[in-house]
XYZ file of C-alpha atoms in Angstrom:
738
model
C -110.476 -134.873 -34.805
C -111.525 -131.307 -35.611
C -114.264 -130.241 -37.998
C -114.985 -126.785 -39.466
C -118.214 -125.685 -41.158
C -119.090 -122.278 -42.649
C -122.644 -121.102 -43.310
C -123.804 -118.967 -46.301
C -123.767 -115.860 -44.076
C -120.206 -116.495 -42.986
C -120.835 -118.015 -39.543
C -118.093 -120.524 -38.809
C -118.474 -123.462 -36.452
C -115.315 -125.182 -35.317
C -115.810 -128.479 -33.510
C -113.159 -130.084 -31.328
C -113.619 -133.535 -29.877
C -111.742 -135.643 -27.371
C -112.310 -139.051 -25.884
C -113.193 -139.297 -22.211
C -113.270 -142.303 -19.885
C -116.225 -144.485 -20.882
C -116.285 -146.173 -17.487
C -116.899 -142.876 -15.738
C -119.255 -141.699 -18.456
C -121.160 -138.510 -17.770
C -122.844 -139.445 -14.509
C -121.221 -136.386 -12.945
C -123.620 -134.211 -14.960
C -126.598 -135.717 -13.106
C -125.258 -134.364 -9.806
C -124.250 -131.029 -11.311
C -127.810 -130.507 -12.530
C -128.923 -130.112 -8.921
C -127.471 -126.602 -9.004
C -126.390 -125.827 -12.590
C -128.491 -125.228 -15.702
C -128.414 -127.915 -18.329
C -129.827 -131.284 -19.307
C -129.124 -134.945 -19.545
C -130.916 -137.172 -22.049
C -130.519 -140.915 -21.875
C -131.945 -144.082 -23.373
C -132.130 -146.909 -20.870
C -133.423 -149.590 -23.245
C -132.362 -151.340 -26.437
C -135.061 -152.074 -29.004
C -133.959 -153.203 -32.482
C -134.744 -150.648 -35.210
C -136.109 -148.189 -32.661
C -133.934 -147.445 -29.644
C -130.257 -147.757 -28.720
C -128.617 -147.029 -25.387
C -126.919 -143.650 -25.235
C -126.387 -140.590 -23.010
C -126.133 -136.927 -23.984
C -125.579 -134.179 -21.453
C -124.368 -130.631 -20.910
C -124.148 -127.975 -18.201
C -123.790 -124.189 -18.221
C -125.098 -123.609 -21.773
C -124.431 -120.133 -23.236
C -127.887 -119.463 -24.721
C -131.433 -119.951 -23.437
C -134.670 -119.669 -25.460
C -137.954 -119.290 -23.587
C -141.354 -118.784 -25.237
C -144.780 -117.808 -23.984
C -147.576 -117.525 -26.500
C -146.068 -115.725 -29.529
C -143.171 -114.133 -27.672
C -139.686 -115.656 -27.674
C -136.869 -114.503 -25.421
C -133.274 -115.376 -26.323
C -130.943 -114.781 -23.403
C -127.192 -115.030 -22.914
C -126.386 -117.020 -19.787
C -122.630 -116.356 -19.741
C -119.934 -114.360 -21.557
C -119.725 -116.879 -24.381
C -123.482 -116.609 -24.794
C -123.300 -112.847 -24.980
C -121.055 -113.041 -28.039
C -123.030 -115.905 -29.575
C -126.272 -113.939 -29.201
C -124.773 -111.178 -31.359
C -124.054 -113.750 -34.079
C -127.551 -115.277 -33.980
C -129.389 -111.938 -33.962
C -129.053 -111.469 -37.695
C -130.676 -114.868 -38.327
C -133.860 -114.586 -36.249
C -135.104 -111.543 -38.153
C -133.980 -112.745 -41.596
C -137.497 -113.534 -42.894
C -139.400 -110.552 -41.480
C -141.901 -112.684 -39.552
C -140.871 -111.379 -36.101
C -140.801 -107.957 -34.448
C -138.159 -106.883 -31.956
C -139.864 -105.960 -28.679
C -136.878 -105.488 -26.398
C -133.109 -105.731 -26.640
C -130.013 -105.526 -24.429
C -126.459 -106.896 -24.702
C -127.750 -109.931 -22.817
C -131.130 -110.703 -24.401
C -133.526 -110.349 -27.315
C -137.295 -110.325 -26.856
C -139.244 -110.765 -30.059
C -142.828 -111.388 -31.041
C -143.803 -113.578 -33.966
C -146.387 -112.071 -36.284
C -149.621 -113.877 -37.021
C -149.810 -115.459 -40.439
C -152.362 -115.048 -43.167
C -155.575 -117.052 -43.179
C -156.908 -119.212 -45.970
C -153.768 -121.331 -46.445
C -153.928 -124.973 -47.514
C -153.689 -127.530 -44.727
C -150.545 -128.933 -46.320
C -148.928 -125.566 -45.560
C -150.099 -125.259 -41.947
C -146.706 -126.213 -40.507
C -145.082 -123.371 -42.502
C -147.192 -120.643 -40.841
C -145.390 -118.291 -38.398
C -145.046 -119.613 -34.843
C -142.418 -119.258 -32.106
C -140.612 -122.017 -33.982
C -140.032 -119.653 -36.909
C -136.993 -117.810 -35.436
C -135.536 -121.169 -34.386
C -136.188 -122.537 -37.855
C -134.278 -119.616 -39.397
C -131.264 -120.324 -37.189
C -131.308 -124.046 -37.989
C -131.745 -123.521 -41.732
C -128.602 -121.366 -41.799
C -126.605 -124.441 -40.783
C -128.027 -126.736 -43.493
C -125.352 -129.186 -44.572
C -123.662 -129.303 -41.170
C -122.190 -132.758 -40.625
C -122.788 -132.996 -36.913
C -125.376 -135.054 -35.023
C -125.392 -133.229 -31.673
C -125.232 -129.425 -32.012
C -128.645 -127.813 -31.648
C -131.431 -126.672 -29.304
C -132.286 -128.989 -26.390
C -135.156 -128.701 -23.958
C -138.876 -129.020 -23.381
C -141.884 -128.184 -25.550
C -145.115 -127.373 -23.699
C -148.613 -128.585 -24.536
C -149.934 -125.090 -25.350
C -147.728 -124.897 -28.460
C -150.486 -126.807 -30.228
C -152.648 -123.679 -30.142
C -150.161 -121.823 -32.335
C -150.367 -124.636 -34.855
C -154.178 -124.886 -34.650
C -155.802 -122.238 -32.390
C -158.892 -122.917 -30.262
C -160.791 -120.987 -27.611
C -159.243 -121.123 -24.121
C -161.284 -122.176 -21.093
C -158.466 -122.652 -18.566
C -156.558 -119.828 -16.922
C -152.892 -119.425 -17.874
C -150.318 -118.017 -15.479
C -148.341 -114.990 -16.644
C -145.231 -117.017 -15.750
C -146.206 -120.063 -17.790
C -143.792 -121.222 -20.465
C -144.599 -122.897 -23.771
C -141.027 -123.713 -24.642
C -137.692 -123.736 -22.801
C -134.579 -124.626 -24.806
C -130.823 -124.392 -24.421
C -128.121 -124.052 -27.072
C -125.056 -125.765 -25.546
C -121.508 -125.324 -26.872
C -119.984 -128.208 -24.912
C -121.747 -131.568 -25.194
C -120.859 -134.936 -23.677
C -121.956 -138.069 -25.542
C -121.794 -141.717 -24.464
C -122.474 -144.560 -26.904
C -123.067 -147.583 -24.684
C -123.191 -150.014 -27.572
C -119.739 -149.008 -28.846
C -118.520 -148.273 -25.296
C -117.109 -144.880 -26.173
C -117.506 -141.447 -24.593
C -116.674 -138.144 -26.305
C -116.621 -134.475 -25.321
C -117.529 -132.056 -28.134
C -116.618 -128.363 -27.929
C -118.026 -125.840 -30.432
C -116.543 -122.435 -31.231
C -118.667 -119.923 -33.200
C -117.194 -116.988 -35.065
C -117.700 -114.498 -37.892
C -115.326 -112.027 -39.483
C -116.204 -109.539 -36.733
C -117.000 -111.748 -33.716
C -115.307 -114.734 -32.108
C -116.693 -116.555 -29.097
C -113.235 -116.679 -27.577
C -113.977 -116.473 -23.857
C -113.243 -119.748 -22.108
C -115.180 -118.759 -19.021
C -118.505 -120.587 -18.941
C -119.470 -119.290 -15.514
C -123.145 -118.287 -15.514
C -124.180 -114.714 -14.944
C -126.855 -115.946 -12.514
C -125.698 -119.088 -10.633
C -128.402 -121.303 -9.197
C -128.890 -121.953 -5.511
C -127.857 -125.321 -4.098
C -131.008 -125.580 -2.027
C -132.448 -128.169 -4.425
C -129.989 -130.781 -3.188
C -131.316 -130.631 0.343
C -132.199 -134.307 0.770
C -135.526 -136.030 1.126
C -138.484 -134.904 3.128
C -138.204 -135.068 6.890
C -141.567 -136.752 7.186
C -143.977 -138.479 4.802
C -146.557 -136.242 3.176
C -150.087 -136.920 1.916
C -150.693 -137.221 -1.817
C -153.059 -134.673 -3.367
C -154.940 -134.858 -6.655
C -156.826 -132.289 -8.696
C -159.560 -134.924 -9.169
C -160.908 -137.261 -6.533
C -161.245 -140.833 -7.754
C -164.995 -140.407 -7.976
C -164.722 -137.112 -9.870
C -162.349 -138.571 -12.426
C -164.587 -141.601 -12.932
C -167.535 -139.246 -13.411
C -165.802 -137.141 -16.051
C -164.947 -140.354 -17.897
C -168.646 -141.165 -18.011
C -169.367 -137.630 -19.227
C -167.111 -138.068 -22.251
C -169.167 -141.047 -23.385
C -172.048 -138.673 -24.088
C -169.931 -136.877 -26.666
C -168.923 -140.187 -28.196
C -172.501 -141.394 -28.363
C -173.456 -138.570 -30.713
C -170.222 -138.823 -32.714
C -168.498 -135.625 -31.515
C -165.349 -137.607 -30.734
C -164.239 -141.202 -31.075
C -161.454 -141.176 -28.513
C -160.043 -138.764 -25.941
C -157.219 -138.735 -23.392
C -158.023 -137.034 -20.100
C -155.456 -136.597 -17.358
C -155.240 -135.904 -13.648
C -152.444 -134.401 -11.555
C -150.965 -135.847 -8.368
C -148.905 -133.548 -6.113
C -146.865 -134.017 -2.956
C -144.348 -131.992 -0.933
C -140.849 -133.025 -1.976
C -137.560 -131.699 -0.642
C -135.285 -134.072 -2.528
C -132.955 -133.304 -5.387
C -133.512 -133.901 -9.103
C -130.500 -136.244 -9.184
C -131.921 -138.396 -6.401
C -135.269 -138.606 -8.119
C -133.766 -139.360 -11.536
C -131.604 -142.204 -10.276
C -134.541 -143.872 -8.547
C -136.803 -143.501 -11.573
C -134.079 -144.833 -13.863
C -133.535 -147.817 -11.579
C -137.235 -148.632 -11.368
C -138.318 -147.740 -14.882
C -135.614 -147.837 -17.606
C -137.084 -146.146 -20.676
C -136.063 -144.963 -24.142
C -136.463 -141.293 -23.158
C -134.960 -140.551 -19.737
C -134.101 -136.980 -18.837
C -133.355 -134.267 -16.322
C -134.033 -130.683 -17.397
C -132.697 -128.058 -14.999
C -134.389 -124.790 -15.930
C -133.499 -122.892 -12.765
C -137.008 -122.059 -11.581
C -138.283 -125.589 -12.231
C -137.068 -129.051 -13.170
C -138.407 -131.940 -15.247
C -137.345 -135.474 -14.373
C -138.767 -138.217 -16.532
C -138.573 -141.740 -17.887
C -140.873 -141.602 -20.898
C -141.665 -144.767 -22.836
C -142.981 -143.069 -25.962
C -141.286 -141.443 -28.914
C -143.052 -138.314 -30.128
C -141.345 -137.559 -33.438
C -137.914 -138.527 -34.675
C -136.522 -137.415 -38.028
C -133.269 -138.277 -39.756
C -132.796 -136.463 -43.056
C -136.133 -137.038 -44.842
C -137.310 -139.977 -42.711
C -139.890 -139.283 -40.005
C -141.060 -141.878 -37.512
C -143.126 -142.272 -34.371
C -144.261 -145.075 -32.075
C -147.836 -144.606 -30.813
C -148.550 -146.345 -27.512
C -152.024 -147.279 -26.350
C -153.262 -150.218 -24.354
C -152.002 -150.706 -20.805
C -152.187 -153.500 -18.283
C -150.662 -153.843 -14.851
C -147.837 -156.338 -14.541
C -148.296 -159.488 -12.489
C -146.340 -160.719 -9.508
C -144.263 -163.154 -11.545
C -143.595 -164.207 -15.167
C -146.614 -166.515 -15.304
C -148.962 -163.734 -14.269
C -147.139 -161.431 -16.698
C -147.849 -163.894 -19.501
C -151.540 -163.916 -18.628
C -151.604 -160.117 -18.468
C -149.990 -159.881 -21.904
C -152.484 -162.384 -23.295
C -155.377 -160.404 -21.832
C -153.965 -157.153 -23.203
C -153.382 -158.615 -26.627
C -156.881 -160.125 -26.721
C -158.544 -156.926 -25.494
C -160.732 -155.526 -28.234
C -160.959 -152.191 -26.411
C -157.173 -151.804 -26.263
C -156.826 -152.830 -29.895
C -159.430 -150.237 -30.888
C -157.610 -147.534 -28.902
C -154.297 -148.216 -30.618
C -155.919 -148.505 -34.030
C -157.421 -145.034 -33.665
C -154.112 -143.630 -32.425
C -152.159 -145.067 -35.315
C -154.701 -143.993 -37.911
C -154.475 -140.413 -36.640
C -150.682 -140.626 -36.520
C -150.626 -141.785 -40.156
C -152.848 -138.822 -40.970
C -150.387 -136.435 -39.269
C -147.594 -137.842 -41.423
C -149.629 -137.759 -44.607
C -149.865 -133.975 -44.249
C -146.083 -133.572 -44.626
C -144.895 -136.782 -46.318
C -144.546 -137.904 -49.910
C -147.587 -139.827 -51.185
C -147.393 -143.536 -50.549
C -144.445 -143.344 -48.130
C -146.361 -143.556 -44.837
C -146.006 -147.152 -43.691
C -146.884 -149.226 -40.664
C -143.652 -150.983 -39.697
C -144.814 -152.878 -36.609
C -148.215 -153.617 -35.099
C -149.098 -154.078 -31.429
C -145.639 -154.829 -30.118
C -145.436 -155.476 -26.377
C -143.190 -153.139 -24.388
C -142.400 -153.779 -20.726
C -141.962 -151.072 -18.105
C -142.062 -150.826 -14.341
C -145.438 -152.041 -13.194
C -147.114 -152.285 -16.600
C -147.163 -153.443 -20.207
C -148.020 -151.369 -23.293
C -148.920 -152.193 -26.873
C -147.026 -150.144 -29.461
C -147.148 -149.503 -33.207
C -144.266 -148.145 -35.320
C -144.979 -145.794 -38.234
C -142.681 -144.039 -40.713
C -142.874 -141.698 -43.721
C -140.673 -139.651 -46.062
C -140.806 -135.852 -45.793
C -141.803 -133.818 -48.828
C -139.195 -131.659 -50.501
C -138.654 -128.392 -48.648
C -139.963 -129.649 -45.285
C -137.879 -130.378 -42.213
C -137.975 -131.960 -38.787
C -139.703 -128.857 -37.401
C -142.565 -129.395 -39.862
C -142.832 -132.983 -38.633
C -142.870 -131.794 -35.020
C -145.635 -129.264 -35.716
C -147.755 -131.580 -37.844
C -147.875 -134.212 -35.082
C -148.819 -131.784 -32.274
C -149.662 -133.340 -30.062
C -149.534 -137.107 -30.085
C -152.990 -138.593 -30.491
C -152.073 -140.875 -27.595
C -152.221 -137.741 -25.417
C -155.139 -135.968 -27.134
C -157.710 -138.047 -29.031
C -159.631 -138.263 -32.299
C -160.707 -136.283 -34.152
C -157.739 -134.433 -32.730
C -158.972 -130.842 -32.883
C -162.344 -131.662 -31.330
C -160.617 -133.750 -28.653
C -158.251 -130.871 -27.815
C -161.244 -128.535 -27.431
C -162.953 -130.967 -25.084
C -159.759 -131.482 -23.064
C -159.576 -127.716 -22.562
C -163.160 -127.789 -21.286
C -163.142 -130.890 -19.051
C -159.726 -130.902 -17.383
C -159.068 -128.936 -14.193
C -156.152 -126.814 -15.382
C -153.827 -126.149 -18.321
C -151.484 -129.045 -18.976
C -148.203 -127.156 -18.849
C -145.399 -129.496 -19.901
C -147.572 -132.614 -19.791
C -148.343 -134.138 -23.164
C -145.711 -132.045 -24.935
C -142.205 -133.269 -25.675
C -138.611 -133.264 -24.478
C -135.699 -133.534 -26.865
C -133.646 -131.760 -29.496
C -133.945 -129.643 -32.651
C -130.561 -130.261 -34.223
C -128.713 -127.879 -36.532
C -128.378 -130.618 -39.167
C -132.191 -130.567 -39.460
C -132.904 -133.731 -37.496
C -135.359 -133.892 -34.599
C -135.445 -136.384 -31.731
C -138.197 -136.044 -29.126
C -139.995 -138.131 -26.536
C -143.449 -137.397 -25.150
C -143.520 -135.696 -21.758
C -145.223 -138.462 -19.807
C -144.004 -140.473 -16.804
C -142.493 -137.134 -15.820
C -142.134 -135.457 -12.440
C -142.370 -131.670 -12.517
C -140.467 -130.134 -9.592
C -141.661 -126.648 -8.756
C -140.436 -125.132 -5.532
C -140.979 -127.797 -2.881
C -143.737 -129.587 -4.787
C -143.510 -132.624 -7.039
C -146.286 -132.914 -9.645
C -147.043 -136.017 -11.666
C -149.644 -135.981 -14.417
C -151.120 -139.129 -15.886
C -153.844 -139.766 -18.440
C -156.269 -142.442 -19.544
C -157.291 -143.147 -23.131
C -161.081 -143.212 -23.354
C -163.361 -144.772 -25.943
C -167.084 -145.394 -25.773
C -166.549 -148.776 -24.084
C -164.512 -147.186 -21.284
C -165.721 -147.555 -17.706
C -165.139 -144.727 -15.253
C -163.779 -146.789 -12.362
C -161.513 -148.836 -14.626
C -160.011 -145.754 -16.240
C -159.519 -144.073 -12.885
C -157.690 -147.213 -11.731
C -155.536 -147.089 -14.868
C -154.264 -143.641 -13.923
C -152.965 -145.153 -10.705
C -151.465 -148.129 -12.511
C -149.529 -145.761 -14.759
C -148.357 -143.854 -11.673
C -146.789 -146.915 -10.045
C -143.164 -145.851 -10.553
C -143.840 -142.333 -9.244
C -145.673 -143.578 -6.154
C -143.010 -146.186 -5.425
C -140.133 -143.729 -5.758
C -141.729 -141.170 -3.455
C -142.532 -143.885 -0.928
C -138.916 -145.100 -0.985
C -137.616 -141.569 -0.599
C -139.875 -141.029 2.400
C -141.913 -138.260 0.795
C -145.211 -140.114 0.624
C -147.232 -141.553 3.488
C -147.860 -144.770 1.584
C -148.065 -146.002 -1.941
C -151.580 -145.317 -3.162
C -151.201 -147.574 -6.157
C -152.854 -150.953 -5.980
C -150.638 -153.304 -3.992
C -148.646 -155.599 -6.206
C -149.745 -159.117 -5.468
C -146.932 -161.396 -4.413
C -146.658 -164.554 -2.455
C -147.099 -163.963 1.274
C -143.607 -162.876 2.292
C -142.081 -166.309 2.123
C -138.627 -164.928 2.723
C -139.623 -163.530 6.098
C -142.666 -165.534 7.212
C -141.642 -168.486 9.386
C -144.937 -170.223 10.018
C -143.179 -173.573 9.776
C -140.232 -172.845 12.045
C -139.458 -175.919 14.177
C -141.712 -178.251 12.194
C -140.353 -181.474 10.677
C -141.951 -182.376 7.359
C -141.330 -185.548 5.372
C -142.212 -185.483 1.695
C -142.707 -188.890 0.079
C -141.682 -188.895 -3.568
C -143.845 -191.077 -5.799
C -141.473 -190.636 -8.768
C -142.789 -187.173 -9.473
C -141.210 -184.517 -11.699
C -142.046 -181.558 -9.436
C -141.247 -182.903 -5.983
C -138.306 -180.580 -5.329
C -140.298 -177.506 -6.250
C -142.935 -178.698 -3.838
C -140.316 -179.221 -1.142
C -139.035 -175.702 -1.766
C -142.504 -174.264 -1.204
C -142.670 -175.948 2.196
C -139.129 -174.885 3.075
C -140.030 -171.272 2.393
C -142.312 -171.437 5.423
C -139.281 -172.119 7.630
C -140.012 -175.809 8.116
C -137.325 -178.491 7.955
C -138.215 -180.657 4.944
C -136.732 -184.018 4.015
C -137.677 -185.928 0.875
C -137.671 -189.716 0.647
C -138.585 -192.047 -2.181
C -141.715 -194.143 -1.711
C -139.493 -197.228 -1.290
C -138.353 -196.038 2.146
C -139.786 -198.220 4.896
C -142.779 -196.551 6.563
C -141.518 -197.633 9.984
C -138.266 -195.722 9.400
C -140.225 -192.578 8.607
C -142.213 -192.904 11.819
C -138.967 -193.021 13.795
C -138.051 -189.589 12.396
C -141.003 -188.134 14.355
C -142.444 -185.960 11.564
C -145.051 -183.315 12.275
C -146.445 -183.730 8.766
C -146.290 -186.276 5.942
C -146.720 -184.881 2.438
C -147.712 -187.299 -0.334
C -146.342 -186.057 -3.650
C -147.949 -186.210 -7.069
C -146.850 -188.994 -9.362
C -147.649 -191.031 -12.480
C -149.997 -194.010 -12.752
C -152.515 -195.018 -10.120
C -152.198 -194.754 -6.322
C -152.090 -198.511 -5.875
C -148.966 -198.665 -8.053
C -147.063 -197.046 -5.155
C -149.193 -198.393 -2.260
C -150.324 -194.854 -1.506
C -153.657 -195.934 0.091
C -151.765 -198.295 2.410
C -149.293 -195.558 3.417
C -152.112 -193.121 4.192
C -153.897 -195.626 6.411
C -150.612 -196.516 8.119
C -149.755 -192.920 9.074
C -153.358 -192.251 10.058
C -153.047 -195.119 12.521
C -150.143 -193.260 14.113
C -152.136 -189.981 14.261
C -149.649 -188.124 12.019
C -151.106 -185.271 9.981
C -150.970 -185.791 6.215
C -151.310 -183.630 3.142
C -151.749 -185.122 -0.321
C -151.228 -183.564 -3.750
C -152.779 -184.955 -6.948
C -151.869 -188.661 -6.629
C -151.990 -187.992 -2.883
C -155.662 -186.966 -3.124
C -156.476 -189.980 -5.257
C -154.725 -192.226 -2.754
C -156.703 -190.623 0.076
C -159.969 -191.335 -1.709
C -159.055 -194.988 -2.307
C -157.654 -195.389 1.207
C -161.129 -194.883 2.669
C -163.158 -196.803 0.076
C -163.735 -194.266 -2.693
C -163.330 -194.894 -6.413
C -161.546 -193.146 -9.308
C -162.335 -192.689 -12.964
C -160.396 -191.533 -16.058
C -160.975 -188.383 -18.132
C -161.753 -188.795 -21.801
C -158.746 -186.527 -22.360
C -155.914 -186.005 -19.839
C -155.504 -182.652 -18.135
C -151.749 -182.168 -18.376
C -150.127 -178.780 -18.071
C -153.500 -177.040 -18.194
C -155.381 -174.897 -15.739
C -158.574 -175.391 -13.763
C -160.830 -172.765 -12.271
C -161.488 -173.833 -8.715
C -164.285 -172.775 -6.356
C -163.755 -173.461 -2.649
C -165.826 -173.381 0.526
C -163.578 -170.983 2.423
C -161.884 -173.453 4.733
C -158.659 -172.498 6.488
C -156.608 -174.214 3.754
C -157.948 -171.614 1.307
C -157.652 -168.617 3.600
C -156.846 -165.557 1.477
C -157.351 -167.472 -1.773
C -159.949 -166.019 -4.152
C -162.856 -168.179 -5.252
C -162.673 -168.998 -8.056
C -158.916 -169.279 -8.405
C -156.688 -170.573 -11.183
C -154.572 -173.671 -10.535
C -152.351 -176.002 -12.533
C -153.346 -179.584 -13.286
C -151.479 -182.750 -14.332
C -153.911 -185.615 -14.029
C -155.951 -188.155 -15.919
C -157.654 -189.705 -12.886
C -160.300 -188.061 -10.730
C -162.457 -188.974 -7.768
C -165.987 -190.114 -8.603
C -168.079 -187.715 -6.565
C -171.038 -190.043 -6.164
C -168.787 -192.750 -4.690
C -166.799 -190.499 -2.380
C -166.634 -192.031 1.138
C -168.738 -190.241 3.752
C -165.708 -189.601 5.939
C -164.291 -187.174 3.357
C -165.618 -183.629 3.019
C -165.298 -181.808 -0.306
C -163.575 -178.430 0.135
C -163.274 -177.387 -3.502
C -164.402 -178.293 -7.018
C -163.631 -177.157 -10.547
C -165.895 -175.675 -13.184
C -167.141 -179.155 -14.092
C -167.895 -180.214 -10.521
C -164.800 -182.454 -10.263
C -163.448 -182.785 -6.707
C -160.416 -180.546 -6.248
C -159.835 -180.674 -2.466
C -160.959 -182.841 0.472
C -160.368 -183.291 4.175
C -161.129 -186.180 6.492
C -163.950 -185.457 8.916
C -162.163 -187.075 11.878
C -158.495 -187.575 10.994
C -155.844 -184.880 10.326
C -155.759 -185.479 6.570
C -156.144 -182.959 3.741
C -155.517 -183.213 0.020
C -155.756 -181.270 -3.223
C -156.116 -182.630 -6.740
C -154.174 -179.793 -8.402
C -150.498 -178.798 -8.198
C -149.791 -175.846 -5.869
C -146.181 -175.809 -7.080
C -147.099 -175.375 -10.759
C -146.458 -172.082 -12.513
C -150.132 -172.236 -13.460
C -150.940 -171.817 -9.757
C -148.936 -168.595 -9.421
C -151.774 -166.185 -10.128
C -152.454 -164.450 -6.850
C -149.808 -166.731 -5.330
C -152.511 -169.388 -4.859
C -150.036 -172.271 -4.568
C -147.857 -170.504 -2.009
C -150.851 -169.435 0.021
C -152.280 -172.944 0.245
C -148.944 -174.409 1.367
C -148.504 -171.596 3.871
C -152.026 -172.072 5.219
C -151.496 -175.812 5.687
C -148.265 -175.232 7.598
C -149.631 -172.300 9.594
C -152.664 -174.250 10.803
C -150.444 -177.192 11.699
C -148.061 -174.966 13.644
C -150.890 -173.529 15.728
C -151.993 -176.992 16.781
C -148.472 -178.234 17.461
C -147.890 -175.163 19.628
C -151.062 -175.908 21.569
C -150.142 -179.567 21.875
C -153.681 -180.473 20.863
C -154.658 -183.605 18.999
C -155.104 -183.055 15.257
C -158.744 -183.533 14.421
C -160.964 -181.993 11.741
C -162.074 -179.079 13.901
C -158.467 -177.956 14.196
C -156.910 -178.934 10.857
């Protein structure tokens, strides 16, 4: 299906489209971007009313736009671009707000004039900036019914100073760029929801000029050296701040907050490492580890941006403008139960709620500058979004643009996201310029598109690797309020860098991951502490016995489960190295647990009891039980322990799961039993016999409530490991050894 559109000045755009194989998609572009200019933009997540899964990509674009300060250079990159540049030239100077500095058949260099002072704040986004020539081009195509043709690229942090100038403190390189965009004339689009893929080709023409050349070969091809593979040896990670320095500057900001200069500020640090890999390699690993709504590769020739950003900057569609401020971060746990606790802690964190509240209030203010009165609305509050290694809380805000304003006005009015600057925004930006070690470059800006139909779609340039020569840079910030603590915020920068550290470690470019080690259970898949051991688990009609058996099997032991009705003599004949007494309902005497414990003790067989097993151990040697006023079912205890070998590597206190109504009366505990652990109320949580090889715990190691820090796994592993050592020695199992 073809489509033709003609602008008021007689510029004609003819669009041709054809279907391509959805199964193959446009993955080939990722590899081509190792040595050809272009971009790929992708959404790796589906979030109702916010994000859908799609891919957009192009290579060998005809036109490039690069800005530094108030100068904008438009350059033709191939023969088609040379003709297209002649068509666009008449548009960039149409309003008289730019001067021509330099011109050739292949480029235009222009400088945007400074605007008048004394304008109303509502008109700030209409003042001349390097966006003005781009705005003039886009406005010429008003009414275009096309969702993909436009400028694509990256917008640098320093663009904010054209919107609202401040005094510089950091040095800027003469080669620094504030904006780098492409105008492609062949665009590939994949809609993963509809499972379709389309190639769009655009032909520009006027009465005098037609972009008729089919040759898209670039005038200046890129070298293939970027696809050289990963580093030959791991490299150390460098940072512009030491941990102590970053923590100290966090504390310094609190002084400004104390006197009311700022309420909130986002400071960042930069990590760098030698990296000889390709952008495609890096992108695929980041995508695999950290699917995000704004994934991208920007191949600019002299540098590359590879990112998986979680945060929308500004998105406009016709007169609707929206954004999704993110603030509040917590590291993910080792499993879903720990994740649930992390989410609960994040959601209950007053500090994180305050941070997001400030961010959203400033974001609403940015919209109120350009939107119709009463149209700025909060759509969602403190949603939880999940990414590699961490959780975020997110708000969703929308508004309706005033008549005569466009997506570019929305982009300018929001510069830059309060989640990357602070509040009050202008004062925070001034302080950032003073306190940070160097200019931010691309960090904190945006990546995305200014479309010819007037729409804008951009994501914030965070979670982004900047490849420059043989170096990979990764910048990460922390949102600071008065309650912030230096060490905690420094640690947060590392938490947010998890995906970057992990990718570089996998690719062999980093000596070791410097992020905090993710806590998991102690390598159950590979640790074989129980290899060769025979364990019999007696089932006292419990609901969790097979989970418990699985925990023991993960140590490499051979585990067999029998109901409590199995004759004890038959179990002895199986020559077990360990008897495990399961939890169960009722009282121990209902299943003759005390009798079984005494019986196996008489045969010098080591035993380990859980819940009912502990209660049976207490009664077996003359102790007594009592009943809680309210049962403790499916709830957690905090447990303090004495540091015995059963609790080796287990923090004290630790969180464990409980399913019991009975408990051992401490005052009537037999003298032969030693208390190894107790809960917050002093209730006995673990014991061992002083002379016999018997241990027991009152809680459930196999419960999901015992997953935090892999407490349950560690206890089971410790029991088996200690047993294995003694079996290997052939020594008799007594208290000193077990």
